[in-house]
XYZ file of C-alpha atoms in Angstrom:
676
model
C 3.402 38.395 10.102
C 5.763 36.050 8.114
C 5.271 32.948 8.735
C 6.849 29.887 6.822
C 6.145 25.645 6.769
C 8.490 24.933 9.473
C 7.601 27.696 11.534
C 3.194 27.208 11.679
C 2.749 26.657 15.396
C 1.815 22.915 15.115
C 4.874 21.757 12.640
C 7.041 20.640 15.736
C 5.204 16.715 15.656
C 7.054 14.111 16.379
C 10.048 12.709 14.370
C 9.213 10.230 11.573
C 10.787 8.934 8.187
C 9.676 7.795 5.830
C 9.453 4.547 3.727
C 9.449 3.422 -0.004
C 8.577 -0.161 -1.034
C 9.554 -1.775 -3.530
C 6.925 -1.983 -6.466
C 6.356 -5.646 -7.952
C 6.172 -6.652 -11.523
C 2.803 -7.870 -11.923
C -0.913 -7.530 -12.596
C -1.596 -7.104 -8.732
C 0.603 -4.196 -8.617
C -1.736 -2.194 -10.757
C -4.932 -3.794 -8.922
C -7.094 -1.446 -6.590
C -7.360 -4.794 -3.833
C -3.711 -4.915 -3.307
C -3.029 -1.519 -2.726
C -2.488 -1.405 0.833
C -0.367 1.660 1.949
C 0.130 2.838 5.252
C 0.984 5.167 8.410
C 1.156 7.233 11.674
C 0.649 8.029 16.109
C -1.282 7.434 19.107
C -3.987 8.218 20.517
C -4.779 10.014 23.738
C -8.120 8.596 25.978
C -10.786 10.073 25.772
C -12.056 12.512 28.225
C -13.402 15.936 29.515
C -9.867 18.169 28.949
C -8.647 15.719 25.902
C -8.497 18.799 23.634
C -6.298 20.823 25.813
C -4.152 17.614 26.612
C -3.556 16.818 23.155
C -2.844 20.344 22.182
C 0.858 19.217 23.685
C 1.501 16.850 20.129
C 1.344 20.306 18.382
C 4.090 22.253 20.682
C 7.736 20.989 19.513
C 11.154 19.713 20.436
C 12.550 21.653 23.044
C 16.376 21.283 21.499
C 13.593 23.281 18.661
C 14.838 21.443 15.693
C 11.921 21.804 13.221
C 10.324 18.386 12.024
C 7.209 17.869 9.049
C 4.591 15.924 8.290
C 5.190 12.350 7.313
C 3.801 11.069 4.216
C 0.664 9.760 4.698
C 1.937 5.984 5.004
C 4.757 5.994 8.037
C 2.100 8.086 9.783
C 0.077 5.194 9.341
C 2.814 2.411 10.253
C 3.835 4.631 13.172
C -0.448 4.156 14.584
C 0.013 0.290 13.536
C 3.406 0.551 15.614
C 1.917 2.342 18.897
C -1.445 0.156 18.920
C 0.790 -2.995 19.190
C 3.301 -1.374 21.970
C 0.542 -0.124 23.951
C 0.383 -1.201 27.676
C -2.457 -3.661 28.135
C -5.037 -2.337 30.723
C -7.500 -3.666 32.556
C -9.055 -7.206 32.466
C -10.549 -7.723 29.587
C -8.333 -6.694 26.525
C -9.512 -8.085 22.918
C -8.843 -11.549 22.992
C -7.669 -11.454 18.705
C -5.275 -7.921 19.864
C -3.843 -9.433 22.518
C -2.280 -12.198 19.716
C -1.633 -9.380 17.553
C 0.602 -8.105 20.247
C 2.472 -10.947 20.568
C 3.412 -11.682 17.362
C 4.787 -8.517 17.224
C 6.606 -8.588 20.251
C 8.642 -11.829 19.310
C 9.029 -10.541 15.605
C 10.600 -7.695 17.883
C 13.060 -10.181 20.189
C 15.905 -10.831 17.482
C 17.783 -12.460 19.955
C 16.037 -14.820 20.929
C 15.559 -15.296 16.646
C 18.994 -15.521 16.613
C 20.320 -18.059 19.204
C 18.359 -20.581 17.502
C 19.683 -19.981 13.737
C 18.800 -22.136 11.182
C 17.873 -25.223 13.061
C 14.013 -24.316 13.158
C 13.936 -24.867 9.128
C 15.921 -27.432 8.352
C 13.473 -29.148 10.769
C 10.538 -28.235 8.959
C 12.368 -29.850 5.779
C 12.303 -32.317 7.101
C 8.497 -32.368 8.544
C 8.118 -31.620 4.479
C 10.146 -35.045 3.847
C 13.474 -33.639 3.727
C 15.274 -32.859 0.234
C 18.461 -33.828 -2.140
C 20.650 -31.284 -1.305
C 21.352 -32.896 1.778
C 21.135 -36.165 0.462
C 17.936 -36.545 2.956
C 15.041 -36.443 0.351
C 12.017 -39.447 0.544
C 9.816 -39.744 -2.180
C 7.789 -37.038 -2.413
C 5.355 -36.251 -4.951
C 5.939 -33.458 -7.100
C 2.092 -31.962 -6.953
C 1.773 -32.720 -3.453
C 4.201 -30.789 -2.138
C 3.297 -27.208 -4.044
C -0.370 -27.601 -2.858
C 1.099 -27.798 0.727
C 3.144 -24.975 0.322
C 0.815 -22.852 -1.610
C -1.646 -23.864 0.793
C 0.031 -23.868 4.826
C 2.959 -20.877 3.588
C 2.142 -18.830 0.762
C 5.131 -19.656 -1.024
C 3.785 -20.100 -4.702
C 7.009 -21.541 -6.712
C 6.073 -21.271 -10.285
C 3.067 -18.990 -10.799
C 1.130 -16.389 -8.069
C -2.167 -17.158 -7.283
C -4.216 -14.594 -5.650
C -7.888 -13.433 -5.598
C -9.768 -10.357 -7.540
C -12.031 -9.148 -9.253
C -12.418 -8.564 -13.079
C -11.350 -5.782 -14.300
C -12.909 -5.566 -17.321
C -16.049 -5.905 -15.444
C -18.328 -2.610 -14.303
C -17.167 -2.782 -10.474
C -20.061 -3.102 -7.648
C -19.839 -3.553 -3.819
C -20.811 -7.169 -4.799
C -18.586 -7.707 -7.603
C -17.310 -11.027 -7.909
C -14.673 -12.329 -7.054
C -12.659 -14.437 -9.451
C -8.740 -16.994 -8.310
C -5.843 -15.187 -10.633
C -2.960 -16.780 -11.761
C -0.266 -14.756 -12.578
C 3.901 -15.140 -13.045
C 5.674 -16.224 -10.171
C 8.222 -13.759 -8.551
C 11.736 -14.155 -9.933
C 14.866 -13.670 -6.711
C 16.654 -11.535 -9.792
C 16.395 -8.992 -12.433
C 15.277 -9.821 -15.707
C 15.791 -7.968 -19.347
C 13.460 -7.787 -21.667
C 14.978 -7.415 -25.246
C 12.135 -5.200 -26.941
C 13.005 -5.800 -30.929
C 13.160 -9.954 -30.009
C 10.438 -9.354 -27.878
C 12.141 -11.962 -25.216
C 12.553 -12.174 -21.610
C 16.095 -13.935 -20.525
C 17.369 -13.844 -16.633
C 20.286 -10.655 -16.588
C 23.440 -12.445 -16.662
C 25.661 -10.022 -15.131
C 23.210 -10.737 -12.128
C 23.583 -14.623 -12.602
C 27.263 -14.837 -10.743
C 26.117 -12.815 -7.549
C 23.178 -15.256 -7.685
C 24.943 -18.042 -7.404
C 27.079 -16.813 -4.609
C 23.731 -16.328 -2.817
C 22.756 -19.738 -3.439
C 26.194 -20.764 -1.508
C 25.618 -18.850 0.900
C 22.691 -19.665 1.340
C 23.061 -23.581 1.680
C 26.140 -23.229 3.804
C 24.294 -21.138 6.429
C 21.834 -24.974 6.530
C 25.181 -26.820 7.133
C 25.157 -28.392 3.415
C 28.792 -28.981 2.881
C 30.802 -26.673 -0.081
C 30.890 -29.844 -2.654
C 27.532 -30.337 -2.589
C 26.908 -26.720 -3.403
C 27.956 -26.305 -7.387
C 25.655 -29.247 -8.648
C 22.804 -28.122 -6.535
C 23.165 -24.127 -7.373
C 23.674 -24.716 -10.684
C 20.975 -27.050 -11.498
C 18.746 -24.366 -9.292
C 19.583 -21.405 -11.128
C 19.472 -23.416 -14.565
C 16.040 -24.348 -13.816
C 15.610 -20.482 -12.456
C 16.389 -18.768 -15.913
C 14.869 -21.505 -17.995
C 10.996 -20.149 -16.609
C 12.001 -16.687 -16.702
C 12.194 -16.956 -20.780
C 8.388 -16.565 -20.947
C 7.572 -14.020 -18.445
C 6.987 -10.297 -19.999
C 6.529 -6.750 -18.985
C 3.178 -5.586 -17.844
C 3.133 -3.343 -21.433
C 3.821 -5.754 -23.533
C 1.218 -7.938 -21.472
C -1.447 -5.491 -21.953
C -0.621 -4.480 -25.463
C -0.718 -8.118 -26.059
C -4.519 -8.657 -24.488
C -2.788 -11.049 -22.285
C -4.191 -10.328 -18.923
C -7.425 -11.446 -17.599
C -7.853 -14.333 -20.240
C -10.725 -16.387 -18.777
C -10.582 -20.403 -18.692
C -12.053 -23.055 -16.704
C -9.954 -25.217 -14.516
C -10.166 -28.239 -16.827
C -9.340 -26.416 -19.773
C -5.875 -25.162 -17.980
C -4.906 -28.269 -16.682
C -5.097 -29.755 -20.533
C -3.315 -26.451 -21.728
C -1.023 -26.986 -18.116
C -0.838 -30.448 -17.130
C 1.984 -30.726 -15.182
C 0.481 -28.837 -12.308
C -2.525 -30.600 -10.766
C -4.535 -27.693 -11.028
C -7.600 -28.422 -9.209
C -6.010 -30.376 -6.077
C -3.392 -26.793 -5.577
C -6.119 -24.244 -6.133
C -8.625 -26.225 -3.824
C -5.390 -26.121 -0.973
C -4.784 -22.525 -1.824
C -8.728 -21.813 -0.449
C -9.907 -24.436 1.619
C -12.481 -24.776 2.837
C -14.401 -23.290 -0.586
C -15.692 -25.944 -3.005
C -13.124 -25.577 -5.833
C -14.453 -27.544 -9.203
C -12.840 -27.801 -12.826
C -16.378 -25.912 -14.124
C -14.531 -22.517 -12.432
C -13.339 -19.500 -14.352
C -9.646 -18.681 -13.773
C -8.094 -15.777 -14.347
C -4.482 -16.122 -15.624
C -2.365 -12.762 -17.056
C 0.219 -14.790 -19.403
C -0.863 -18.140 -20.352
C 1.892 -18.410 -22.716
C 4.286 -18.045 -19.314
C 2.150 -20.973 -18.117
C 1.541 -23.264 -20.513
C 6.249 -23.099 -21.131
C 6.156 -23.598 -17.621
C 4.431 -26.888 -17.413
C 6.537 -27.647 -20.354
C 9.800 -26.689 -18.347
C 8.288 -28.975 -15.560
C 7.589 -32.134 -17.634
C 10.807 -32.124 -19.149
C 13.017 -31.354 -16.351
C 10.986 -34.398 -14.480
C 12.171 -36.578 -17.175
C 15.958 -35.718 -17.271
C 16.692 -35.609 -13.846
C 14.452 -37.177 -11.328
C 16.222 -40.596 -12.088
C 19.532 -38.696 -11.296
C 18.446 -38.321 -7.982
C 19.230 -34.861 -7.500
C 15.237 -33.574 -7.619
C 16.097 -29.575 -8.859
C 12.081 -29.537 -9.304
C 12.033 -30.439 -5.135
C 15.725 -28.392 -4.265
C 13.289 -25.571 -6.571
C 10.769 -25.193 -4.102
C 12.039 -25.256 -0.794
C 15.112 -22.163 -2.114
C 11.574 -20.819 -2.608
C 9.884 -21.373 0.795
C 13.104 -20.648 2.181
C 13.046 -16.713 0.509
C 9.934 -16.842 1.957
C 10.933 -17.717 5.700
C 13.924 -15.094 5.967
C 11.522 -12.569 7.844
C 11.471 -15.539 10.515
C 15.032 -16.506 10.570
C 17.995 -14.741 11.894
C 19.880 -11.926 10.752
C 22.069 -14.262 8.247
C 19.458 -15.010 5.802
C 17.980 -11.437 6.124
C 21.680 -10.561 4.866
C 22.594 -12.314 2.699
C 19.546 -11.458 0.563
C 20.284 -8.133 1.171
C 23.655 -7.942 0.439
C 22.326 -10.114 -3.008
C 19.775 -6.830 -3.331
C 22.617 -4.318 -3.377
C 24.748 -6.252 -5.859
C 21.640 -6.085 -8.223
C 22.054 -1.929 -7.729
C 19.289 -1.996 -5.009
C 19.883 1.295 -3.387
C 17.080 1.607 -0.737
C 18.267 1.700 2.905
C 17.572 -1.162 4.973
C 14.204 -0.969 6.759
C 13.753 -0.656 10.592
C 13.099 -3.687 12.351
C 9.933 -2.615 13.789
C 9.110 -1.503 10.105
C 9.503 -4.900 8.923
C 7.182 -6.057 12.068
C 4.445 -3.990 11.678
C 4.743 -4.896 7.994
C 4.339 -8.665 9.110
C 2.164 -8.217 11.364
C -0.393 -6.625 9.224
C -0.343 -9.422 6.806
C -2.126 -11.562 9.296
C -4.118 -9.021 11.413
C -5.549 -7.036 8.861
C -8.885 -6.816 10.288
C -8.226 -6.810 13.621
C -5.480 -3.363 13.099
C -8.035 -1.920 10.610
C -10.608 -2.412 13.676
C -8.331 -1.513 16.057
C -7.740 2.342 13.975
C -11.371 2.734 13.666
C -11.849 2.969 17.471
C -9.767 4.470 18.698
C -8.916 6.996 15.686
C -12.213 7.556 13.135
C -15.013 7.730 15.330
C -17.606 10.012 15.121
C -15.910 13.239 14.142
C -14.730 10.999 11.034
C -18.278 10.247 10.252
C -18.405 13.688 10.833
C -15.705 15.313 7.708
C -16.583 12.831 5.416
C -19.804 13.920 5.258
C -18.833 17.776 5.009
C -16.172 17.218 2.622
C -18.476 15.400 0.526
C -21.148 17.597 0.158
C -19.144 20.298 -0.243
C -17.475 18.906 -2.891
C -20.772 17.848 -4.793
C -21.666 21.958 -3.835
C -19.020 22.789 -6.071
C -19.408 20.421 -8.807
C -22.824 21.286 -9.246
C -21.897 24.689 -10.454
C -19.620 24.590 -12.526
C -20.259 25.727 -15.890
C -20.310 22.773 -18.025
C -19.893 22.692 -21.765
C -22.286 19.564 -22.791
C -25.588 19.018 -21.335
C -25.896 15.748 -22.020
C -22.702 15.021 -20.341
C -22.215 16.932 -17.319
C -26.298 15.860 -16.629
C -24.562 12.072 -16.447
C -21.425 13.244 -14.653
C -23.675 15.046 -11.696
C -25.872 12.344 -11.600
C -22.997 10.072 -11.012
C -21.587 12.093 -8.225
C -24.974 12.392 -6.649
C -25.408 8.842 -6.586
C -22.063 7.563 -5.159
C -22.105 7.107 -1.126
C -18.879 8.137 0.856
C -18.465 5.706 3.689
C -16.352 4.643 6.283
C -13.493 1.832 5.382
C -15.068 -1.816 4.535
C -18.258 -3.512 7.049
C -15.044 -5.847 8.070
C -14.818 -3.146 10.048
C -17.964 -3.162 12.335
C -16.777 -6.369 13.997
C -17.519 -6.844 17.250
C -14.830 -7.909 20.138
C -16.067 -11.366 20.216
C -16.271 -11.601 16.214
C -13.032 -10.707 15.786
C -12.170 -13.133 18.603
C -13.892 -16.182 16.539
C -12.017 -15.179 13.276
C -8.545 -15.860 15.397
C -9.915 -18.018 17.620
C -7.400 -20.957 15.763
C -4.486 -19.216 15.673
C -1.873 -19.896 18.891
C 0.455 -17.799 19.111
C 4.348 -19.225 21.057
C 5.955 -16.289 23.885
C 8.975 -17.151 22.196
C 9.053 -18.933 19.363
C 8.953 -16.397 17.065
C 9.839 -19.091 12.924
C 6.101 -21.039 14.810
C 3.949 -17.272 15.284
C 5.484 -16.461 11.695
C 3.729 -19.540 9.988
C 0.568 -18.908 12.091
C 0.400 -15.657 10.600
C 0.937 -17.204 6.586
C -2.045 -20.150 7.442
C -3.594 -16.330 7.784
C -2.923 -14.739 4.709
C -4.454 -17.964 3.356
C -7.465 -17.765 4.590
C -7.777 -13.788 4.117
C -7.652 -14.898 0.482
C -9.769 -17.824 0.987
C -12.373 -14.514 2.258
C -11.426 -12.314 -0.383
C -12.917 -14.711 -3.169
C -15.711 -16.062 -1.187
C -17.216 -12.852 0.354
C -15.663 -10.100 -2.175
C -14.636 -8.079 1.000
C -10.851 -6.981 1.333
C -9.828 -4.647 4.384
C -9.595 -1.431 3.269
C -8.995 0.057 6.419
C -5.368 -0.606 5.982
C -4.676 2.323 2.952
C -4.432 5.714 2.477
C -6.561 6.500 -0.539
C -10.000 6.664 -0.615
C -11.295 4.353 -3.773
C -14.096 3.689 -5.738
C -16.502 0.289 -5.545
C -19.216 0.699 -8.075
C -21.053 3.416 -5.772
C -19.325 3.543 -3.285
C -16.379 5.335 -1.931
C -14.542 3.851 0.514
C -12.445 5.888 2.818
C -10.251 3.916 4.550
C -10.189 4.570 7.966
C -5.959 3.999 7.410
C -5.904 7.982 6.817
C -7.356 8.924 10.232
C -4.083 8.986 11.956
C -2.223 11.975 13.444
C -1.025 13.938 12.890
C -3.281 14.199 9.766
C -6.350 13.841 12.320
C -7.712 13.401 15.898
C -10.902 13.268 17.632
C -9.092 15.569 19.771
C -7.305 17.998 17.103
C -8.980 21.702 16.578
C -11.646 21.291 13.794
C -9.893 23.639 11.645
C -7.059 21.626 11.942
C -8.750 18.424 10.957
C -10.081 20.320 8.258
C -7.048 22.006 6.771
C -5.086 18.781 7.157
C -7.075 16.056 6.343
C -10.146 17.597 5.207
C -7.949 18.828 1.991
C -5.926 15.898 1.614
C -9.248 14.020 0.817
C -10.706 16.700 -1.154
C -7.598 16.514 -3.483
C -7.575 12.111 -3.281
C -11.510 12.180 -4.470
C -11.250 15.335 -7.201
C -8.470 12.814 -8.621
C -10.599 10.189 -8.636
C -13.532 12.443 -10.775
C -10.935 14.249 -13.062
C -10.608 13.104 -16.639
C -14.918 13.688 -16.523
C -14.480 16.803 -14.910
C -11.405 18.172 -17.292
C -12.557 17.386 -20.153
C -16.694 18.151 -19.650
C -16.352 21.662 -17.703
C -15.024 25.315 -18.623
C -13.871 25.991 -14.943
C -10.496 23.968 -14.244
C -9.256 25.609 -17.053
C -9.998 28.904 -16.662
C -9.635 29.211 -13.001
C -6.088 27.865 -13.406
C -5.165 30.087 -16.075
C -6.617 32.951 -13.710
C -4.618 31.787 -11.027
C -1.306 32.004 -13.053
C -1.872 35.088 -14.473
C -2.617 36.530 -11.002
C 0.880 34.601 -10.389
C 3.084 36.347 -12.640
C 1.498 39.669 -11.967
C 2.608 39.449 -8.387
C 6.163 37.799 -8.980
C 7.279 40.431 -11.911
C 11.005 40.211 -12.299
C 12.344 41.705 -14.866
C 15.745 39.654 -14.768
C 13.876 36.407 -14.395
C 12.311 34.264 -17.736
C 8.782 33.071 -16.837
C 6.601 30.965 -18.873
C 3.374 32.161 -19.546
C 1.635 29.134 -20.126
C 0.804 25.596 -18.056
C 1.240 22.678 -19.088
C -2.363 20.442 -18.928
C -0.540 18.955 -16.044
C -0.147 21.813 -14.048
C -3.273 23.833 -15.305
C -4.862 20.421 -14.122
C -3.560 20.388 -10.656
C -3.615 24.048 -10.303
C -7.587 23.343 -10.559
C -7.262 20.173 -7.993
C -5.156 22.043 -5.656
C -7.461 25.332 -5.012
C -10.433 24.136 -5.320
C -9.901 21.440 -2.437
C -8.935 24.128 -0.942
C -12.129 25.649 -0.898
C -14.231 22.665 -0.921
C -12.361 21.622 2.371
C -12.654 25.257 3.929
C -16.847 24.856 3.555
C -16.948 21.769 5.254
C -14.995 23.481 7.802
C -17.630 26.007 7.817
C -20.188 23.045 8.161
C -18.946 22.105 11.313
C -18.589 25.237 12.818
C -22.244 26.201 11.982
C -22.758 22.819 14.183
C -19.888 23.048 16.555
C -19.117 27.074 17.244
C -16.732 26.231 20.657
C -14.502 24.938 18.368
C -10.803 25.114 20.284
C -7.642 26.459 18.657
C -3.647 26.535 18.896
C -1.539 29.428 20.669
C -4.256 31.903 20.176
C -5.158 31.699 16.090
C -8.405 32.620 14.788
C -10.559 29.494 13.845
C -9.213 30.507 9.742
C -5.684 31.012 10.414
C -5.256 27.533 12.059
C -7.177 25.865 9.341
C -5.151 27.826 6.178
C -2.024 27.383 8.158
C -3.189 23.609 8.761
C -3.557 23.423 4.605
C -0.098 24.934 3.464
C 2.027 22.831 6.371
C 0.108 20.014 5.107
C 0.448 20.767 1.397
C 4.128 21.136 1.577
C 5.095 18.717 3.966
C 3.118 15.675 2.533
C 1.505 16.092 -0.569
C 2.350 13.712 -2.835
C 0.695 15.818 -5.833
C 2.913 19.069 -4.694
C 5.712 18.543 -7.343
C 3.067 18.887 -10.314
C 2.329 22.040 -8.507
C 3.990 25.476 -10.634
C 4.224 27.733 -7.165
C 3.921 27.724 -3.264
C 0.594 26.246 -2.237
C 0.721 28.906 0.382
C 0.028 30.778 -3.039
C -3.417 29.365 -3.236
C -4.381 30.900 0.839
C -3.502 34.015 -0.933
C -5.896 33.733 -4.241
C -8.285 32.713 -1.162
C -8.356 34.648 0.816
C -8.317 37.912 -1.833
C -11.611 36.683 -3.206
C -13.115 36.264 0.519
C -13.880 38.210 3.428
C -12.538 34.995 6.066
C -9.158 37.063 6.509
C -8.352 39.452 7.971
C -6.164 41.149 5.090
C -5.576 39.722 2.536
C -2.503 37.518 2.527
C 0.159 37.344 -0.088
C 3.240 35.778 -0.947
C 6.972 36.371 -0.278
C 8.181 36.950 -3.462
C 10.308 34.256 -4.685
C 11.519 32.070 -7.879
C 8.497 29.897 -9.207
C 11.249 27.281 -9.111
C 11.741 26.455 -5.496
C 12.669 24.058 -2.945
C 9.689 22.315 -1.190
C 11.219 23.230 2.369
C 11.255 26.748 1.722
C 6.858 27.643 1.306
C 6.347 30.034 2.685
C 3.111 32.531 3.235
C 2.524 35.751 4.586
C -0.499 35.213 6.916
C -2.230 37.532 9.530
C -1.825 37.620 13.120
């Protein structure tokens, strides 16, 4: 019986779109600590016949429309959304979860935000001492204002600050975390001249940037005759600061990353900033001292920034224009745009389009989920674990890693000494589900969010509360070195721990009520691929199997897809060769893991009368077609790996063979011939 990915019995899952977040050009973007990616779906309450009830998740839509697996990030995001929208049941609802739901609810209430317009931001400006743009600026100290914006409003106008480990140190579960100082995020594109090795603001975008500045001021009620001077100074300061920025590849080549320096030494090199006061405010209540080491990722920029501030203080402050203060207020405005009415967001969006941003505008629910996650990540990670990733998740992790260790132990190694080192390393690694913060009790979670007081209607004030929570999260990361990895979608290695985030265990990839054949065929295979990719550099260099097995599979593919009129490539590139082995090994590992599970639980359920193995293999093919980020590196359809597996085992009722098609194929047409 011939079936395609789109006609598998579980292919009609609830619709979901995909979301690609904007990449940030900073060192943070390449660190594991900032790698928070996200995904989907609601869980049914446990009960005697849950497995039968959950089968409706796979039965499709009445209109016969075919729906794919979503990408894993979208699935996690939708899971969070459903947690936040779930009705409160019983009288003993977790107080912390109530606050997260209230925050999300006020974020989704666009009407209330539209009614108040720009008033909340104007009120906040007055609380901060006013600003020169409206001729209402009180005498405010530069460093005092800067420290306040950094600590209370997560706003970093002149440089960014975060906590993280030193990539040059050996990483362990208890690795020390440091204050890290980096370039700020600029609102406009920056051009890099590789010949002069200098940066400058992209001149073609300065006019749209100037126009957006004027539009923001108009929305804040600033008279048009005030716009030219203040926007001109704002753009001039922005472009001057941008001159000393550098792309990541250049900073890597010049060894500008992770530069260790004490706060006292930094104060000497960049005296315009009161570094101790600003960092103490940002990481309060932690004790920060002059002798503490910080990691700087572009010291030349920091020195240039300090010199620029000193020059501008002398040249402009006496004139009453106060451009440095105006610059900080504009930075605060960009931080708070998500909490203001839609006119501000549309102005920002229009400028993004003018700079070439072709991404579709993301829906409001997605923005609100992301904002809620920023403040309530620990709570949401706990909620996902409680609802989705209980005993069955722990079993799947155990089975997949045990099967993986067995598979790697049986490899043919080129060098005994190297193989002993690699195998000892693999055996010493301990896979664990997410972080210790997910083991918090409800009482501990409530205590963590005890100081959060949210309004029923005022989203702006709630957003300010979320920024305070973000500051506390930074302080916890610096002091304890713990990050909520739960809201991620791929495993990571920290010391001897393989951290499996609870964010992986969401439907449609996994649910405790699904047939185990489906859980192991989908998430089990994805997890095996993720782990193999983490370990791949060492394995591929030292073992014979990856090269020989991938060549064998490719040779078999060529032999069964002969077409006189088609030119084929008789050898694979190293990257494709590598990926063929990873995909096939992951299929074997996941199947062996499922067999382990089946020996413990022989009463597994199934779907549409399919055999367990058929459901497992169909699940693998479907998820690889739809949601495998490495699929593009494969030279043939994933279903062909099932053909190879079944031709070498007795698990399939009869050999599976691929549909005879060109190796150059669209992803939507992945097909396999499988037994009934």
